[in-house]
XYZ file of C-alpha atoms in Angstrom:
525
model
C -127.374 20.191 93.001
C -131.039 20.552 92.051
C -133.206 23.263 93.493
C -136.947 23.509 93.843
C -139.087 23.597 90.730
C -140.006 26.920 89.100
C -143.231 28.492 90.367
C -144.780 28.534 86.905
C -144.144 24.811 86.396
C -145.413 23.921 89.858
C -148.554 25.951 89.181
C -149.105 24.138 85.856
C -148.610 20.729 87.498
C -151.147 21.502 90.213
C -153.660 23.493 88.150
C -157.267 22.338 88.269
C -158.795 21.216 85.007
C -160.287 24.304 83.374
C -161.395 25.811 80.077
C -157.897 26.331 78.637
C -157.190 22.591 78.937
C -160.213 21.797 76.772
C -159.291 24.531 74.294
C -155.781 23.055 73.984
C -157.259 19.569 73.430
C -159.541 20.846 70.657
C -156.851 22.982 68.967
C -154.249 20.203 69.010
C -156.858 17.483 68.481
C -158.276 18.980 65.301
C -154.826 18.596 63.788
C -155.006 14.869 64.527
C -158.575 14.737 63.263
C -157.268 16.091 59.941
C -154.177 13.845 60.034
C -156.287 10.697 60.323
C -158.713 11.881 57.654
C -155.905 12.634 55.193
C -153.886 9.471 55.874
C -156.745 6.984 55.759
C -159.137 8.484 53.193
C -156.845 7.177 50.443
C -157.947 3.629 51.272
C -161.539 4.691 50.553
C -160.786 5.859 47.015
C -157.924 3.620 45.816
C -160.367 1.103 44.304
C -162.080 3.951 42.460
C -158.725 5.203 41.153
C -158.071 1.731 39.768
C -161.412 1.664 38.007
C -161.053 5.140 36.493
C -157.475 4.926 35.256
C -156.698 1.215 34.817
C -159.878 -0.477 33.559
C -159.506 -2.648 30.466
C -163.004 -3.170 29.031
C -161.931 -6.425 27.390
C -161.477 -8.045 30.812
C -164.241 -9.544 32.960
C -163.265 -7.556 36.098
C -162.929 -3.793 36.526
C -159.470 -2.243 36.717
C -157.369 -2.015 39.860
C -154.176 -0.160 40.690
C -151.065 -2.071 39.554
C -148.920 -3.322 42.476
C -146.266 -0.617 42.226
C -148.871 2.142 41.823
C -150.967 0.849 44.721
C -147.900 0.700 46.956
C -146.935 4.250 45.993
C -150.431 5.709 46.470
C -150.935 4.013 49.841
C -147.405 4.480 51.159
C -146.083 7.811 49.901
C -147.880 9.867 52.560
C -146.397 7.587 55.235
C -142.898 8.257 53.856
C -143.593 11.999 54.019
C -144.928 11.645 57.554
C -141.756 9.881 58.691
C -139.580 12.667 57.272
C -141.820 15.345 58.790
C -141.716 13.757 62.244
C -137.932 13.797 62.308
C -137.579 17.302 60.865
C -140.331 19.106 62.780
C -139.544 17.190 65.978
C -136.004 18.576 65.859
C -137.242 22.030 64.812
C -139.740 22.137 67.680
C -136.869 21.951 70.165
C -134.783 24.498 68.267
C -137.325 27.203 67.391
C -140.142 26.519 69.841
C -143.337 24.490 69.674
C -145.650 27.328 68.655
C -143.341 28.771 65.972
C -143.470 25.581 63.942
C -147.051 24.579 64.765
C -148.799 26.901 62.326
C -146.528 26.027 59.411
C -147.402 22.328 59.566
C -151.104 23.194 59.370
C -150.635 25.468 56.338
C -148.691 22.698 54.589
C -151.474 20.201 55.302
C -154.187 22.528 53.960
C -152.340 23.402 50.740
C -151.262 19.852 49.928
C -154.672 18.384 50.736
C -156.255 20.708 48.170
C -153.463 20.043 45.677
C -153.912 16.260 46.082
C -157.518 16.563 44.977
C -156.578 18.806 42.074
C -153.938 16.334 40.811
C -153.324 17.475 37.272
C -154.012 15.681 34.026
C -156.274 12.895 32.865
C -153.687 10.239 31.982
C -152.976 7.602 34.637
C -149.285 8.470 34.785
C -149.858 12.222 35.161
C -152.579 11.972 37.804
C -150.830 9.343 39.927
C -147.463 11.144 39.762
C -148.901 14.480 40.918
C -151.115 12.764 43.504
C -148.081 11.004 45.003
C -146.014 14.203 44.942
C -148.589 16.212 46.882
C -149.426 13.370 49.254
C -145.741 13.123 50.198
C -145.718 16.792 51.241
C -149.118 16.373 52.868
C -147.558 13.597 54.937
C -144.589 15.843 55.699
C -146.944 18.380 57.307
C -148.871 15.656 59.117
C -145.574 14.347 60.489
C -144.915 17.645 62.226
C -148.223 17.426 64.058
C -147.183 14.305 65.994
C -144.261 15.601 68.096
C -145.596 19.160 68.328
C -149.147 18.307 69.427
C -147.955 15.711 71.940
C -145.283 17.994 73.384
C -147.559 21.035 73.595
C -150.311 19.087 75.340
C -147.938 17.405 77.796
C -146.338 20.742 78.681
C -149.699 22.475 79.166
C -151.334 19.746 81.256
C -151.362 19.186 85.018
C -149.665 16.048 86.263
C -152.847 14.463 87.619
C -154.724 14.275 84.296
C -151.896 14.739 81.787
C -152.284 11.252 80.318
C -155.994 11.762 79.671
C -155.377 15.125 77.980
C -152.700 13.772 75.621
C -154.841 10.696 74.942
C -157.827 12.946 74.142
C -155.759 14.800 71.528
C -154.772 11.497 69.941
C -158.321 10.150 70.216
C -159.419 12.727 67.657
C -157.837 10.348 65.126
C -160.810 8.056 65.591
C -163.253 10.819 64.710
C -161.079 11.726 61.720
C -161.270 8.149 60.408
C -165.053 8.114 60.956
C -165.451 11.533 59.325
C -163.551 10.278 56.281
C -165.952 7.345 55.959
C -168.985 9.626 56.399
C -167.740 12.089 53.768
C -167.128 9.194 51.356
C -170.621 7.824 52.085
C -172.277 11.182 51.424
C -170.260 11.902 48.288
C -170.789 8.382 46.903
C -174.518 8.488 47.682
C -174.824 11.868 45.973
C -173.013 10.713 42.831
C -174.896 7.410 42.838
C -178.266 9.181 42.875
C -177.286 11.941 40.446
C -175.479 9.713 37.942
C -176.997 6.201 38.136
C -174.951 3.481 36.445
C -175.250 -0.286 35.921
C -172.913 -2.867 37.437
C -169.671 -3.635 35.581
C -170.850 -7.139 34.622
C -174.001 -5.657 33.063
C -172.414 -2.770 31.133
C -168.635 -2.469 31.403
C -168.313 0.985 29.868
C -171.497 2.346 31.430
C -170.542 1.281 34.988
C -168.028 4.131 35.178
C -169.613 7.536 34.620
C -167.154 10.370 33.756
C -168.330 12.342 36.802
C -166.819 9.664 39.104
C -163.461 11.357 38.556
C -164.728 14.223 40.719
C -165.792 11.953 43.592
C -162.315 10.937 44.779
C -161.040 14.502 44.394
C -163.824 15.895 46.613
C -163.154 13.239 49.277
C -159.415 14.015 49.373
C -159.920 17.797 49.519
C -162.571 17.794 52.227
C -159.914 17.315 54.925
C -158.779 20.917 54.500
C -161.865 22.325 56.218
C -161.215 21.273 59.873
C -157.507 22.109 59.522
C -158.169 25.602 58.176
C -160.720 26.320 60.909
C -158.177 25.767 63.704
C -155.302 27.801 62.236
C -156.341 31.062 63.944
C -156.549 29.404 67.363
C -153.180 27.712 66.940
C -151.584 31.070 66.323
C -153.200 32.529 69.458
C -151.805 29.835 71.773
C -148.817 31.098 73.784
C -145.546 29.185 73.697
C -145.452 26.466 76.361
C -144.060 27.574 79.707
C -141.554 24.723 79.752
C -140.018 25.775 76.457
C -139.935 29.455 77.442
C -138.521 28.820 80.924
C -136.267 25.800 80.476
C -135.003 26.215 76.907
C -135.419 29.902 76.014
C -134.431 30.715 79.640
C -137.088 33.365 80.173
C -138.902 32.369 83.330
C -140.520 35.794 83.687
C -142.121 35.533 80.212
C -143.275 31.983 80.948
C -144.951 33.188 84.151
C -146.615 36.078 82.305
C -147.937 33.778 79.552
C -149.340 31.226 81.978
C -150.821 33.931 84.212
C -153.061 34.919 81.289
C -153.916 31.328 80.440
C -154.659 30.246 84.020
C -156.244 33.548 85.102
C -153.962 33.542 88.137
C -150.975 35.684 89.038
C -147.673 33.791 88.889
C -144.546 35.593 90.108
C -141.171 34.312 88.948
C -137.661 35.607 89.503
C -135.990 36.317 86.159
C -132.890 34.385 87.289
C -134.893 31.435 88.588
C -133.920 28.988 85.857
C -130.200 29.237 86.551
C -130.640 29.324 90.292
C -132.929 26.305 90.404
C -130.780 24.336 88.008
C -133.773 23.204 85.935
C -132.342 22.597 82.502
C -129.261 24.634 83.248
C -125.629 24.400 84.289
C -123.757 21.200 83.622
C -127.012 19.483 82.685
C -126.834 20.611 79.034
C -126.036 17.277 77.401
C -127.445 16.526 73.964
C -129.066 13.634 72.133
C -125.794 11.973 71.125
C -124.057 12.316 74.494
C -123.037 9.579 76.910
C -125.301 11.155 79.533
C -128.367 10.785 77.288
C -127.514 7.161 76.542
C -127.080 6.426 80.261
C -130.252 8.195 81.362
C -132.627 7.709 78.434
C -131.017 5.293 75.982
C -133.207 2.347 77.002
C -136.248 4.621 77.113
C -135.695 5.648 73.479
C -135.180 2.001 72.489
C -138.479 1.163 74.218
C -140.517 3.974 72.628
C -139.126 3.411 69.115
C -139.421 -0.395 69.032
C -142.919 -0.570 70.525
C -144.233 2.109 68.161
C -142.525 0.395 65.204
C -144.058 -2.995 66.036
C -147.495 -1.559 66.744
C -147.734 0.325 63.450
C -146.807 -2.715 61.379
C -150.054 -4.277 62.584
C -152.174 -1.140 62.916
C -151.580 0.359 59.471
C -151.785 -2.920 57.596
C -155.168 -3.436 59.274
C -156.408 0.075 58.517
C -155.204 0.527 54.949
C -156.255 -2.911 53.755
C -159.418 -3.671 55.665
C -161.310 -3.142 52.398
C -159.488 -6.173 50.944
C -160.250 -8.262 54.015
C -163.932 -7.285 53.866
C -163.991 -8.409 50.235
C -162.444 -11.772 51.169
C -165.084 -12.494 53.805
C -167.921 -11.387 51.545
C -168.842 -8.186 53.370
C -168.171 -6.212 50.202
C -169.468 -7.942 47.032
C -167.253 -8.780 44.056
C -166.197 -5.615 42.213
C -167.853 -6.655 38.943
C -171.277 -6.820 40.621
C -171.175 -3.060 41.377
C -170.575 0.168 39.556
C -167.581 2.337 40.516
C -169.357 4.710 42.903
C -171.316 1.916 44.579
C -168.025 0.237 45.495
C -166.821 3.417 47.242
C -170.116 3.516 49.171
C -169.793 -0.115 50.332
C -166.148 0.289 51.417
C -166.948 3.499 53.316
C -169.909 1.894 55.082
C -167.762 -1.027 56.280
C -165.006 1.302 57.523
C -167.523 3.534 59.315
C -168.881 0.517 61.184
C -165.409 -0.587 62.311
C -164.584 2.996 63.392
C -167.802 3.312 65.400
C -167.676 -0.091 67.062
C -163.940 -0.660 67.551
C -161.690 2.296 66.843
C -163.400 5.215 68.628
C -164.455 3.362 71.815
C -160.887 2.086 72.253
C -159.432 5.612 72.186
C -161.872 6.893 74.798
C -161.391 3.926 77.119
C -157.747 5.013 77.196
C -158.733 8.617 77.959
C -160.899 7.439 80.852
C -158.467 4.963 82.409
C -154.882 5.967 81.603
C -154.410 8.101 84.707
C -156.018 5.376 86.826
C -154.410 2.204 85.462
C -151.219 3.745 84.077
C -149.440 3.734 80.727
C -147.453 0.545 81.217
C -150.409 -1.672 82.141
C -152.609 -0.395 79.285
C -149.861 -0.886 76.693
C -149.021 -4.382 77.921
C -152.688 -5.390 78.021
C -153.339 -3.902 74.578
C -150.500 -5.788 72.882
C -151.568 -9.005 74.625
C -155.210 -8.716 73.533
C -154.203 -7.768 69.967
C -152.108 -10.947 69.873
C -155.038 -13.012 71.149
C -157.538 -11.604 68.659
C -155.133 -11.867 65.719
C -154.695 -15.539 66.580
C -158.473 -15.783 66.968
C -158.790 -14.571 63.373
C -155.901 -16.600 61.956
C -156.330 -20.058 63.523
C -159.969 -20.632 62.411
C -159.606 -18.380 59.314
C -161.349 -20.832 56.984
C -164.282 -20.968 59.405
C -164.635 -17.177 59.381
C -164.586 -16.980 55.580
C -167.362 -19.501 55.026
C -170.936 -18.315 54.532
C -172.780 -17.526 57.746
C -169.695 -16.683 59.791
C -168.691 -13.369 58.221
C -170.220 -11.274 60.999
C -168.138 -13.123 63.587
C -164.985 -12.299 61.636
C -165.864 -8.600 61.524
C -166.584 -8.584 65.285
C -163.205 -10.182 66.025
C -161.516 -7.798 63.612
C -163.204 -4.870 65.363
C -161.840 -6.062 68.717
C -158.266 -5.913 67.390
C -158.876 -2.217 66.625
C -160.460 -1.672 70.033
C -157.434 -3.060 71.876
C -154.991 -1.298 69.581
C -156.535 2.018 70.605
C -157.255 0.997 74.203
C -153.617 0.051 74.286
C -150.389 0.757 72.429
C -151.733 2.977 69.650
C -152.513 5.561 72.337
C -149.729 4.903 74.840
C -146.899 4.906 72.287
C -147.991 8.467 71.460
C -148.261 9.569 75.098
C -145.136 8.163 76.750
C -142.455 9.846 74.564
C -144.061 13.214 75.319
C -143.484 12.666 79.043
C -140.244 10.831 79.762
C -137.608 12.934 77.948
C -136.187 16.327 79.066
C -137.779 19.505 77.690
C -134.915 20.462 75.364
C -135.070 17.009 73.678
C -138.760 16.182 74.178
C -140.002 17.112 70.711
C -136.952 15.554 69.023
C -137.283 12.247 70.880
C -141.021 12.124 70.252
C -140.328 12.743 66.562
C -137.766 9.912 66.484
C -140.201 7.550 68.228
C -143.044 8.524 65.903
C -140.792 8.135 62.838
C -139.945 4.613 63.977
C -143.685 4.017 64.101
C -144.121 5.279 60.561
C -141.268 3.022 59.440
C -143.372 0.196 60.855
C -146.418 1.572 59.046
C -144.489 1.531 55.759
C -143.432 -2.074 56.410
C -147.045 -2.941 57.233
C -148.543 -1.081 54.277
C -146.133 -2.388 51.642
C -145.525 -5.784 53.240
C -149.151 -6.687 53.846
C -150.064 -5.642 50.304
C -147.785 -8.318 48.872
C -147.751 -10.867 51.691
C -151.542 -11.180 51.914
C -151.870 -12.261 48.262
C -153.381 -15.703 47.815
C -150.862 -18.488 47.197
C -152.955 -19.967 44.408
C -154.807 -16.990 42.914
C -153.042 -13.660 43.549
C -154.638 -10.477 42.248
C -153.661 -9.425 38.713
C -150.096 -8.090 38.625
C -149.102 -9.571 42.000
C -146.922 -12.553 42.771
C -148.277 -15.282 45.058
C -147.931 -14.355 48.734
C -148.411 -16.187 52.004
C -152.151 -15.451 52.084
C -154.242 -13.446 54.547
C -154.309 -16.256 57.128
C -150.515 -16.511 57.366
C -150.210 -12.713 57.250
C -152.471 -12.584 60.314
C -150.143 -15.047 62.074
C -147.213 -12.733 61.289
C -149.114 -9.760 62.727
C -149.898 -11.783 65.875
C -146.162 -12.453 66.289
C -145.428 -8.758 65.777
C -147.874 -7.847 68.545
C -146.288 -10.395 70.877
C -142.861 -8.818 70.288
C -144.408 -5.436 71.107
C -145.617 -6.860 74.417
C -142.065 -8.026 75.228
C -140.499 -4.644 74.390
C -143.120 -2.884 76.540
C -141.259 -4.258 79.575
C -138.674 -1.492 78.967
C -141.275 1.305 79.079
C -141.214 3.372 82.312
C -144.406 4.374 84.121
C -145.024 8.127 84.214
C -148.443 8.308 85.849
C -148.922 11.135 88.344
C -145.378 12.526 88.098
C -144.269 15.977 86.935
C -142.392 16.061 83.627
C -139.216 17.252 85.366
C -139.468 14.439 87.912
C -139.913 11.769 85.206
C -137.023 13.005 83.059
C -134.814 13.852 86.083
C -134.343 17.209 84.423
C -133.502 19.028 87.635
C -130.898 16.428 88.640
C -127.280 16.980 87.628
C -124.817 14.167 86.887
C -123.111 14.235 90.299
C -126.409 14.038 92.160
C -127.634 11.177 89.955
C -124.400 9.250 90.540
C -124.733 9.759 94.290
């Protein structure tokens, strides 16, 4: 039979919002700021990589990454992220959230620098080392997902927990914007210092040797925010829920939270066993019949919705530069020099981040504890479906002269409702609905399913969006951007259907949501 909740957990659930909450948001959030920067900055420089290493001066257009190289460069970090989410999610439940948290940050800093230093000057050497280090960069980024979400959910009070977790995730938007700003500044600096003609004017002269430094600087710049937060990550105490419910040291948990909350919390050393929270017969694992009965459908819901969301979200993010080119927002590559192209791509991405991506995240922060997770996710998938159809059905209208701005506005709305919707909620819900001893693991599994969707989106969209009549050099004809948008609309609709399995967790304590203090006999009764 379940007893009353531990004093330390009750105190955390009822704590007023105070300085330590904001410190936790910043410390965990800066990891996501860096994650987004590192994952998405590659889309800013991939065109430049193609020009530097694959230009054939006998051809009328500048070089671009061959299909297999482009897929590897864009997707290898996602593969690393998937592996990192599974590994560090499991490790976070075994060794503790804090113990693993610093290691992921060190890995991100080292591999971000190494990515920019990718050795050699031959295409094969540079791309091979770049992909190697970006895989391990992704591996570190992957650890940030389950650990940051779990830490924030276990620190927060139950009244504003959704907003706090959403605020951590919302730092992704600023990371994407920061990446665009860094690329703008670097490109502007190189453009002014090393002026060059357009490719169609002077093919050899359009690519100055110094451009090889531009992409390296952009990739390495993400180390700065990550390195700055390392000290504060190491100062954070282990979460009370891990210490009390998994490590079984309620007295230590009370002592840690007393310092954090500036309030005295008294806990009996034997409280965990006596209260039955996480103890006794309630020790079932991930592959047990009890887990399947209690949380099997929940895990199906969190994995499928995240998988379906990321197919659409990552294909949009990684390839918006190609879409902007199609609608004429970015001129033909041959009409610009190499650095100018980076500048134009970064400017377009900054505008989308400012007008669609960032506002969507913060609408979620403001409303998630008012409206609830379920309603926001359902609404987000629905609106993404509507706007994808709004882009796809009159696609030829949007791509004709004079209508390009309308296309970009509609495209921006799909980002807004992704972030004021499932891109935020799929991150939040798995950090709330599973028991403490499996919380990080289950979040890692859910996030890894999302990255599997991202890989499908990144690789699939790259090939599928090719024009049926005139594919890019090296690619086979695809279904075209219009039909690819129809596919993404269908994906979002499926996400809306699977959302019906997602439980609402608004305003409940973590132990209440996961039924952690309820043993099997009591649940059956």
